Short mmCIF file of C-alpha atoms in Angstrom, two decimals:
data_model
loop_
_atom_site.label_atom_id
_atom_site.label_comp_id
_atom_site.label_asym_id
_atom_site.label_seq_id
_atom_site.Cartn_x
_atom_site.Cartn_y
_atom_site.Cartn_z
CA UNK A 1 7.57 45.67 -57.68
CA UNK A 2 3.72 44.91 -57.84
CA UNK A 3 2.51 44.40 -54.27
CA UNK A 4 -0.35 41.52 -55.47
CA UNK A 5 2.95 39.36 -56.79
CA UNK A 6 4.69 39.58 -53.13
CA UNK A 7 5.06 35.71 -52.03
CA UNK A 8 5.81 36.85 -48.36
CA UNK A 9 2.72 36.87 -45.97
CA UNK A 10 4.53 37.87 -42.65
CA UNK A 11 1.44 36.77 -39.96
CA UNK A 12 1.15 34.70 -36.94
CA UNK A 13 1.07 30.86 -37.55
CA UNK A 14 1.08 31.81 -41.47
CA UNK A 15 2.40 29.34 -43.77
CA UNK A 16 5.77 30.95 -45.29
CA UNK A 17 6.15 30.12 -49.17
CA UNK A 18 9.25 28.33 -48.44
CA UNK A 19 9.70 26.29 -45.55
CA UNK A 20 13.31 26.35 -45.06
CA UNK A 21 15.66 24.77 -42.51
CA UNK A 22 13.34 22.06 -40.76
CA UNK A 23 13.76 19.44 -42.68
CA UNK A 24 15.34 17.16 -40.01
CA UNK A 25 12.42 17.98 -37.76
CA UNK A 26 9.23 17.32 -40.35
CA UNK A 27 11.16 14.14 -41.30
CA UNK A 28 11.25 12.51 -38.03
CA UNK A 29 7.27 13.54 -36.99
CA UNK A 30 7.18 12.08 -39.94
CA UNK A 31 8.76 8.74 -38.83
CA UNK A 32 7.26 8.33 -35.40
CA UNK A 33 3.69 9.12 -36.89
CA UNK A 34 4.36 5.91 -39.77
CA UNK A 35 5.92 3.93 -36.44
CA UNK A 36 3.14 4.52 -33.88
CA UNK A 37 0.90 3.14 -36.72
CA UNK A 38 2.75 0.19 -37.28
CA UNK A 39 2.68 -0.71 -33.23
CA UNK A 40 6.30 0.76 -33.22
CA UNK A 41 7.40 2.97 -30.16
CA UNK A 42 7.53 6.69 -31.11
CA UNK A 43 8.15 9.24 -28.23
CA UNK A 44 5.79 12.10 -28.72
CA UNK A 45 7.42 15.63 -29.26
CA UNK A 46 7.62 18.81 -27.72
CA UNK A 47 8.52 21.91 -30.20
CA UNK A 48 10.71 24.34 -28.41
CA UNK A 49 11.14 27.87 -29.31
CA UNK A 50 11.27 31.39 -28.78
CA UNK A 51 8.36 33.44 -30.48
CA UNK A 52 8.42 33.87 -34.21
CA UNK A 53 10.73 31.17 -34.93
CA UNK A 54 7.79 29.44 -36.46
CA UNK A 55 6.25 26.89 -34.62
CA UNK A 56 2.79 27.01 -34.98
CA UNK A 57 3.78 26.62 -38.87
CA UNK A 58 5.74 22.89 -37.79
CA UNK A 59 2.65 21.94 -35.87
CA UNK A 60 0.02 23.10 -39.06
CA UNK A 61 3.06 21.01 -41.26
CA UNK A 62 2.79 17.91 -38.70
CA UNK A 63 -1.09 17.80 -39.12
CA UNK A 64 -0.97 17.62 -42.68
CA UNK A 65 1.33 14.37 -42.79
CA UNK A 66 -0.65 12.92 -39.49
CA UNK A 67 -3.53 13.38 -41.94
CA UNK A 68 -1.73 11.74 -44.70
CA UNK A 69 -0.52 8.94 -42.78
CA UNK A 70 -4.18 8.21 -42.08
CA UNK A 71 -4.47 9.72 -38.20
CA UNK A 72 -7.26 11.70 -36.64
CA UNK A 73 -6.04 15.19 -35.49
CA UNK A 74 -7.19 17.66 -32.74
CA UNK A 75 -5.56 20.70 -33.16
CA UNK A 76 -5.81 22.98 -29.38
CA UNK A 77 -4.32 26.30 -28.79
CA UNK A 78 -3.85 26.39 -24.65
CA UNK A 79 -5.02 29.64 -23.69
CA UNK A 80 -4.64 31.46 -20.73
CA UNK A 81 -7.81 31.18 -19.02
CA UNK A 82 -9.48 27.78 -20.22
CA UNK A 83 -8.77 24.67 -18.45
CA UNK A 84 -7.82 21.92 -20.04
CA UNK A 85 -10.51 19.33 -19.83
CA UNK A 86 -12.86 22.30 -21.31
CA UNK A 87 -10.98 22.38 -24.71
CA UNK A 88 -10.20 19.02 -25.01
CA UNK A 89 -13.76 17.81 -24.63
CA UNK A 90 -15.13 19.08 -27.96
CA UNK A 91 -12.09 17.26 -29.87
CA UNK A 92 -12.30 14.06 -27.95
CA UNK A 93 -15.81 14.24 -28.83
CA UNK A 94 -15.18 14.36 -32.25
CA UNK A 95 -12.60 11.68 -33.06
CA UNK A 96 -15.31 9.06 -31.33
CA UNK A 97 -18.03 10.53 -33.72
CA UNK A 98 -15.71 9.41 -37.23
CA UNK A 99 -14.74 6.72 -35.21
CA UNK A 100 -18.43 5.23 -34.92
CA UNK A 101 -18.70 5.48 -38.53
CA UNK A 102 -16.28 2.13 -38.68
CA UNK A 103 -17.68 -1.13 -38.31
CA UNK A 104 -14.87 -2.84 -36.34
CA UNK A 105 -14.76 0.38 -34.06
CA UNK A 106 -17.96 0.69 -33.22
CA UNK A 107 -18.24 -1.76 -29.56
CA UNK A 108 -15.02 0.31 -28.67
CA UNK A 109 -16.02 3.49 -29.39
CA UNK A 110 -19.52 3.15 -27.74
CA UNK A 111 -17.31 2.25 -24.71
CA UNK A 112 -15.10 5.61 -25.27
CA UNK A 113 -18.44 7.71 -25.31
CA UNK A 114 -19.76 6.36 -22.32
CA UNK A 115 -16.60 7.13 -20.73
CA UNK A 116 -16.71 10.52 -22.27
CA UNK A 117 -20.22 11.41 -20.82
CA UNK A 118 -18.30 10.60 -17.52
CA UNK A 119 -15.60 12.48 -18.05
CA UNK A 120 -18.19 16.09 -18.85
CA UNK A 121 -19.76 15.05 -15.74
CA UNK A 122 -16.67 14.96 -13.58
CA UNK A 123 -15.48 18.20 -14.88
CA UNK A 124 -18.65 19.85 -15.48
CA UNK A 125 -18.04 20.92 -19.34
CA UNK A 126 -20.77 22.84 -20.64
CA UNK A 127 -21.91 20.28 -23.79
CA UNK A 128 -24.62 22.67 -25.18
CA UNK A 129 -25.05 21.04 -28.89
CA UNK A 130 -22.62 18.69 -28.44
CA UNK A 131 -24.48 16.07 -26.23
CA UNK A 132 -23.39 12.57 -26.03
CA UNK A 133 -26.26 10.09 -26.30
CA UNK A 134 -25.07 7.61 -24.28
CA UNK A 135 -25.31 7.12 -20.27
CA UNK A 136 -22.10 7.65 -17.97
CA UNK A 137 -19.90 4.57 -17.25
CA UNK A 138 -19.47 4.23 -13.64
CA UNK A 139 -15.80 4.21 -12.42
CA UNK A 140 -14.04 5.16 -15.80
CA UNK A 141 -12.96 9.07 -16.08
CA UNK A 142 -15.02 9.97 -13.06
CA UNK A 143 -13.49 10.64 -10.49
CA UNK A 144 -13.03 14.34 -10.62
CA UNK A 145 -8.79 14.30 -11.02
CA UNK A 146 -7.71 15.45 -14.28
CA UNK A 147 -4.48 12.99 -13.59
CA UNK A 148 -6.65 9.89 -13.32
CA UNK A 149 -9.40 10.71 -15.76
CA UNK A 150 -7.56 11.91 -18.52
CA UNK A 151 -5.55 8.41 -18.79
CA UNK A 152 -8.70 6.70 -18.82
CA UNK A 153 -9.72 8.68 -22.13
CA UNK A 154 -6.47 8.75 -23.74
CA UNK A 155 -6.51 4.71 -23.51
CA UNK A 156 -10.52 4.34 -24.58
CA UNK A 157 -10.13 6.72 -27.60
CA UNK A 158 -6.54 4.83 -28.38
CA UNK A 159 -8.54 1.40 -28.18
CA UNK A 160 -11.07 2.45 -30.37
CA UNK A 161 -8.72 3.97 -33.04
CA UNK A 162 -6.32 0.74 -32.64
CA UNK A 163 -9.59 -1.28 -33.43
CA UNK A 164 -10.54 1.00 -36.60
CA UNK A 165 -7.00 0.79 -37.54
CA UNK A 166 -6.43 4.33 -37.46
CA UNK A 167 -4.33 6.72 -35.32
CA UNK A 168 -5.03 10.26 -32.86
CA UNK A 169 -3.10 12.61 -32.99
CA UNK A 170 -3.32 15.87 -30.82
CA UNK A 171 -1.61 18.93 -31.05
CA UNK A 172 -1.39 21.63 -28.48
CA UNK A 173 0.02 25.00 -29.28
CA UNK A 174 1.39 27.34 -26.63
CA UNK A 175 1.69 24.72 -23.93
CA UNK A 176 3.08 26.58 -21.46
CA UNK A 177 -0.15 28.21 -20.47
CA UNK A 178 -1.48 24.52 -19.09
CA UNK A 179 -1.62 24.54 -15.07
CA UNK A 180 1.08 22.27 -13.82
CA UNK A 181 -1.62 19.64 -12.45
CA UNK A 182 -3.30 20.29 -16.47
CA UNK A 183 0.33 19.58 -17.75
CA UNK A 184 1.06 16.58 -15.36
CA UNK A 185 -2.43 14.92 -16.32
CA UNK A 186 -1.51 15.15 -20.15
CA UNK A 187 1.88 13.70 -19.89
CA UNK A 188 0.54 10.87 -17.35
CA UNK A 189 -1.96 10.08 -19.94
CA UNK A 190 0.55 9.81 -23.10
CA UNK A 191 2.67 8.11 -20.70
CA UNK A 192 -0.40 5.28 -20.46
CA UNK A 193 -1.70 4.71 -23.70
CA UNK A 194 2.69 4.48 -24.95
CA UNK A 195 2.70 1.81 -21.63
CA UNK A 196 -0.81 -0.42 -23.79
CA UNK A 197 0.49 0.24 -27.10
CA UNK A 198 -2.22 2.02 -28.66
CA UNK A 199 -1.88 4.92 -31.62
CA UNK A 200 -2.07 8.02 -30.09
CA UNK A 201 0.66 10.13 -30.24
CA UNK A 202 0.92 14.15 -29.20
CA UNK A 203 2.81 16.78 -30.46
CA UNK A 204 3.22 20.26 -28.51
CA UNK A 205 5.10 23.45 -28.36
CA UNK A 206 5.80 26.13 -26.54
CA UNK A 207 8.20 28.26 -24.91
CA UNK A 208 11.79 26.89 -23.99
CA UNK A 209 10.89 26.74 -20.62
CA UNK A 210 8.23 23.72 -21.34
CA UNK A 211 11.05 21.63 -21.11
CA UNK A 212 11.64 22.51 -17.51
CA UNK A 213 7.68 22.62 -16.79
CA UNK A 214 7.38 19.19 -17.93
CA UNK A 215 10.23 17.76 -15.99
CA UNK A 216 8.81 19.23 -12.73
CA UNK A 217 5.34 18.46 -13.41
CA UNK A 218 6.74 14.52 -14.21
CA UNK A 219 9.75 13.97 -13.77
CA UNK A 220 9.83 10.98 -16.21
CA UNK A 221 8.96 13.47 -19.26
CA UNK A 222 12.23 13.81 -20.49
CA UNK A 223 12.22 10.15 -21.53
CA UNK A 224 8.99 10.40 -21.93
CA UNK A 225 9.11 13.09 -24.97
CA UNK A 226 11.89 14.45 -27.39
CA UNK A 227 12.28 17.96 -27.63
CA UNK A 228 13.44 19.62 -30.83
CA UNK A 229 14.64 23.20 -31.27
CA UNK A 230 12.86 25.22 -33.28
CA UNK A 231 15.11 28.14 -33.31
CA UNK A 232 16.72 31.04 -35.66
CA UNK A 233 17.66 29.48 -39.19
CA UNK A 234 21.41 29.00 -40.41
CA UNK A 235 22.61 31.35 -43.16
CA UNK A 236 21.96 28.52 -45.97
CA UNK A 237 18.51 28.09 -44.79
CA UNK A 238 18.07 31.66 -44.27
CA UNK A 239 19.12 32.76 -47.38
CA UNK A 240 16.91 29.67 -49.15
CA UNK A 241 13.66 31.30 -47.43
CA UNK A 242 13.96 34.64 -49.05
CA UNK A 243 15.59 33.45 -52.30
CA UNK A 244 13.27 30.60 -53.18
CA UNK A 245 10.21 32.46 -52.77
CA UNK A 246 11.06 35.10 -54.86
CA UNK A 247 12.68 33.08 -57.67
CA UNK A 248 9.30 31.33 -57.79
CA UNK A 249 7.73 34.50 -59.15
CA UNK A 250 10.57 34.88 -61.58
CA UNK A 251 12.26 37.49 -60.29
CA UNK A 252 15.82 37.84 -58.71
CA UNK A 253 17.61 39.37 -55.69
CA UNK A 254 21.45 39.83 -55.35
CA UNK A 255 23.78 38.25 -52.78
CA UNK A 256 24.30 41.73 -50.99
CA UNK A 257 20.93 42.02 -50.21
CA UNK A 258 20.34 38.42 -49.21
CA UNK A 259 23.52 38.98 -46.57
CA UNK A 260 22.09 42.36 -45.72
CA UNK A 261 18.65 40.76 -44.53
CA UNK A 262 20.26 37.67 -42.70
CA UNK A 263 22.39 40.18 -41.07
CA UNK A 264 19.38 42.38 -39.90
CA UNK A 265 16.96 39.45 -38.95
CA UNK A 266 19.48 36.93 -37.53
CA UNK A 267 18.30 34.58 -39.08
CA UNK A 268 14.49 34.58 -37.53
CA UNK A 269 11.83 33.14 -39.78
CA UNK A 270 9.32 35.93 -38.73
CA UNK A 271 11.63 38.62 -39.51
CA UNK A 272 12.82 36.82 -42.58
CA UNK A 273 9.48 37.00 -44.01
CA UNK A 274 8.90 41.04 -42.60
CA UNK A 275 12.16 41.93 -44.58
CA UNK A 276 11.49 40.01 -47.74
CA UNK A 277 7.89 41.62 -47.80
CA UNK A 278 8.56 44.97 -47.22
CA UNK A 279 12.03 44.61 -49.63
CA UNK A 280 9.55 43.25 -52.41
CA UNK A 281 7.49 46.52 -52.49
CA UNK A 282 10.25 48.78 -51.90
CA UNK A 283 12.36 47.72 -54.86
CA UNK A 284 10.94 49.15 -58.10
CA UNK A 285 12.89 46.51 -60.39
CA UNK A 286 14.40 42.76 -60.40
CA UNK A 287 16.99 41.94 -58.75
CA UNK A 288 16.26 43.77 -55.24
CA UNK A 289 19.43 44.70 -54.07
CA UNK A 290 21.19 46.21 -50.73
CA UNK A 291 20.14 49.74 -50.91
CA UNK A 292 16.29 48.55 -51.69
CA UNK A 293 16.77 46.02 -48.22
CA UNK A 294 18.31 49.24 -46.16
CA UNK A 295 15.21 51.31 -47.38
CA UNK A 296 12.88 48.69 -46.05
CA UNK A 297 14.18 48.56 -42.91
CA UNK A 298 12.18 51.90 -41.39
CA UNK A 299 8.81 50.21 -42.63
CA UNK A 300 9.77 46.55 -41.46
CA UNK A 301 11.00 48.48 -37.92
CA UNK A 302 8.14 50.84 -37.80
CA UNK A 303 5.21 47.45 -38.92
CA UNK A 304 7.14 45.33 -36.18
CA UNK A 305 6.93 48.37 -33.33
CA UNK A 306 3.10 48.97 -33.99
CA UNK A 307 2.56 45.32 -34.06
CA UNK A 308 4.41 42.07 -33.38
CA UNK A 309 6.59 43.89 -30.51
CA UNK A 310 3.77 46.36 -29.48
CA UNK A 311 0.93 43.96 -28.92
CA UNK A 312 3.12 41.94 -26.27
CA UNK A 313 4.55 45.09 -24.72
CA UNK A 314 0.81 46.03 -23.99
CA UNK A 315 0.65 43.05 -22.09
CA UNK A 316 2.45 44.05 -18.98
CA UNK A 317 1.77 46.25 -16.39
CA UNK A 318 3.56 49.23 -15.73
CA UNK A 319 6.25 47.58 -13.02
CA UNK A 320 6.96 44.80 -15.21
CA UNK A 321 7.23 47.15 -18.28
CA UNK A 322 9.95 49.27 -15.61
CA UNK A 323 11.65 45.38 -15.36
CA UNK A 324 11.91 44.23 -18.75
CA UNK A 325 13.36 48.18 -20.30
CA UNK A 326 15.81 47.64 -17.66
CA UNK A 327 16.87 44.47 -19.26
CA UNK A 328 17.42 46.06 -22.47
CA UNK A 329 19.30 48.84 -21.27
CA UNK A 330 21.72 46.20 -20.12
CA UNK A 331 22.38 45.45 -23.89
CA UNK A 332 22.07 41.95 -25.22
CA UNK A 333 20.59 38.92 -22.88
CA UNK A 334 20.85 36.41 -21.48
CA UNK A 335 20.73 39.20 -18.26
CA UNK A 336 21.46 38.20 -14.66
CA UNK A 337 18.44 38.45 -12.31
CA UNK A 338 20.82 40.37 -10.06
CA UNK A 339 22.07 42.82 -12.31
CA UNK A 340 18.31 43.88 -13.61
CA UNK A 341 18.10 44.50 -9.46
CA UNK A 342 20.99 46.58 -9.31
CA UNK A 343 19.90 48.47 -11.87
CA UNK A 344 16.23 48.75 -10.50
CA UNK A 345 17.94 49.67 -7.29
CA UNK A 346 15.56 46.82 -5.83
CA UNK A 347 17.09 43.97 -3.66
CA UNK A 348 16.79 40.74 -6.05
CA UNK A 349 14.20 39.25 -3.53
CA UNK A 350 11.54 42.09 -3.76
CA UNK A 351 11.74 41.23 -7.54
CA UNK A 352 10.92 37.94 -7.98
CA UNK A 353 7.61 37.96 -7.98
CA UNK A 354 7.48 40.42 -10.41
CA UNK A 355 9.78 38.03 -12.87
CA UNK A 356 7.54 35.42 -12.22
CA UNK A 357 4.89 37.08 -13.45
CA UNK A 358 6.53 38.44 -16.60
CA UNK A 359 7.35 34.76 -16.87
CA UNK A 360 4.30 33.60 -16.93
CA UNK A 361 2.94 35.86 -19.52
CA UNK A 362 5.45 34.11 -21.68
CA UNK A 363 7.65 37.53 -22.17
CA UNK A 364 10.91 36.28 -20.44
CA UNK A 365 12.39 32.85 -19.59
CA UNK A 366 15.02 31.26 -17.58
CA UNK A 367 17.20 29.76 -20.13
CA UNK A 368 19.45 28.94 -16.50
CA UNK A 369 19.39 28.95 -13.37
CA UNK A 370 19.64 32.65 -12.19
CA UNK A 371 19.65 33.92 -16.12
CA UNK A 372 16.41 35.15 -17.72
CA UNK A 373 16.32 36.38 -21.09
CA UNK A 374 13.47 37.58 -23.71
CA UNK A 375 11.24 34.91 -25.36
CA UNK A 376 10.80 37.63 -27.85
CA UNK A 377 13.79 38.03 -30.96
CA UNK A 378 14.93 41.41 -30.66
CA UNK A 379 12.60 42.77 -28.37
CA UNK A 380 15.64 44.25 -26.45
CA UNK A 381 16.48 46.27 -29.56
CA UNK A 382 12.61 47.70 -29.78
CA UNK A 383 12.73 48.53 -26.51
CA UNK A 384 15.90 50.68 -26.67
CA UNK A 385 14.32 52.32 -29.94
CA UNK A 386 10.98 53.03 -27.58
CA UNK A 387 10.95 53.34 -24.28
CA UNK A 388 13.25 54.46 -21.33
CA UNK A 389 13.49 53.09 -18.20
CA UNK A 390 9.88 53.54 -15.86
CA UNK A 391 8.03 52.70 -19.36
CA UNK A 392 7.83 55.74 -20.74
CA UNK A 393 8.61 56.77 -24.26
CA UNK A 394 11.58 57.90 -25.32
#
């Protein structure tokens, strides 16, 4: 069918045509956003999931109706190698500018931007063009220690939005990659500003381990935040993504091939979208049916091998590439840390720094103790199709 009509987009963070099977969780951001305005409590949220499951899409979705409900957002992606106080300078920064521009804000956030100018000079943040025109205020975010200066500008950017009327919300993608002390100082400080009351309000995700991160790094963050699964969709849902999307371009596809694509994807948003895209341009009528989904499958496979699966693979070093094909070749996770020895023919102890750092690359997690599995949806399966044990190709 013609290629320019597909609706599916399959892409990193990209907004799927059809939104299908979140419903509960948009609806209550949704509610705490409208609460936190009001001077209700609303526990923040941390989005839990394995990759492609699609929550970078929630967090884009969460922004919108933050927007709507008449917030200001900051939107950070935690990367690797960038501390915290670095990226969230330039966004702080910003909600005090469109704050100034509001009479009843403006002796608050004057306040906030001296305590900003502080806060670069504590951490030494390159400003460049960004430079705050106001002199440091002695005592407030100076210290040095992310875990006391941070609370300090959560609270003076949440008194100046209180005093504009107005709301902040941030959102931090891939949280996982924060330094524990980084991670500790943000929950301390959303911890502070929910203690005075004032409309700020975060929403993260990450990794299912963030839930474990954030209880060690405060023990209190499991009251603190809730922590919705973002995971594979149920059939209904499933079968709603691909069906909806193509029915909006008036065209049809049958129940078989529906069933034949849930069956393939499991139910994974990212592969949903993969299947539905290639099944579009492989069918040369309406309705796409079975046989079109089954010749898809070698171009989905082959785009997915080259790319989504590939690019991650790449990632690892040749030891931890030998660690994670001999979880594979164990069949279907979640794999015992002991077993992936045995079959290494490495005592368990030799290997665990070598999890660890496959862990913290964000390719495997511990969904228990002494379990690890991949953060990946059928990575095990690519990895059988590719590679052999010692990282070579098969």
């Amino acid at each position: 069918m013609d290629p320019v009509r597909n609706p599916f987009a399959p892409g990193a963070g990209s907004q799927p045509p059809e939104l299908a099977g979140r419903d509960e969780i948009i609806s209550d951001a949704d509610t705490a956003l409208k609460r936190m305005l009001v001077g209700k409590h609303a526990q923040s949220q941390m989005l839990l999931g394995l990759r492609g499951t699609g929550k970078t899409v929630l967090l884009n979705t969460i922004e919108n109706a933050a927007e709507e409900n008449g917030y200001l957002t900051s939107v950070i992606e935690a990367p690797e190698d960038k501390p915290l106080a670095e990226l969230l300078y330039p966004k702080m920064q910003q909600v005090l500018r469109k704050l100034s521009l509001i009479e009843n804000a403006k002796a608050k956030t004057h306040a906030a931007m001296k305590a900003l100018r502080s806060f670069a000079g504590a951490f030494k943040v390159q400003i460049g063009d960004l430079s705050v025109s106001v002199d440091p205020e002695p005592g407030v975010a100076d210290s040095g220690n992310l875990e006391y200066d941070l609370p300090d500008m959560f609270v003076a950017i949440g008194s100046a939005a209180k005093a504009a009327g107005k709301g902040w919300c941030l959102l931090i993608d891939e949280v996982q990659y924060l330094k524990s002390s980084e991670l500790a100082a943000l929950i301390v400080a959303i911890h502070k500003v929910g203690q005075k009351q004032l409309p700020v309000i975060f929403f993260g995700a990450g990794l299912p381990q963030l839930a474990g991160l954030s209880g060690d790094a405060k023990s209190y963050a499991e009251r603190l935040f809730s922590y919705p699964k973002v995971g594979a969709l149920d059939e209904e849902a499933a079968l709603k993504a691909v069906r909806g999307p193509i029915r909006e371009e008036g065209e049809e596809i049958t129940d078989g091939a529906l069933s034949e694509i849930n069956k393939i994807t499991e139910g994974y948003p990212y592969f949903l979208q993969e299947w539905g895209f290639q099944s579009w341009n492989t069918a040369d009528k309406s309705p796409i049916d079975a046989s079109d989904v089954k010749n898809a499958t070698n171009s989905a496979l082959k785009r997915l091998d080259d790319g989504f699966f590939q690019v991650r693979f790449d990632r690892l070093t040749p030891k931890e590439r030998e660690y994670v094909v001999a979880m594979a070749e164990l069949g279907k996770g979640p794999y015992r840390s002991s077993e992936v020895a045995e079959r290494l023919g490495e005592p368990p102890s030799k290997l665990g720094p070598r999890r660890a750092q496959i862990i913290d690359k964000g390719m495997i997690y511990s969904p228990q103790y002494g379990d690890i599995d991949f953060t990946v949806p059928m990575f095990d399966d690519y990895l059988r199709r590719n590679w052999e044990l010692g990282g070579s190709k098969s």
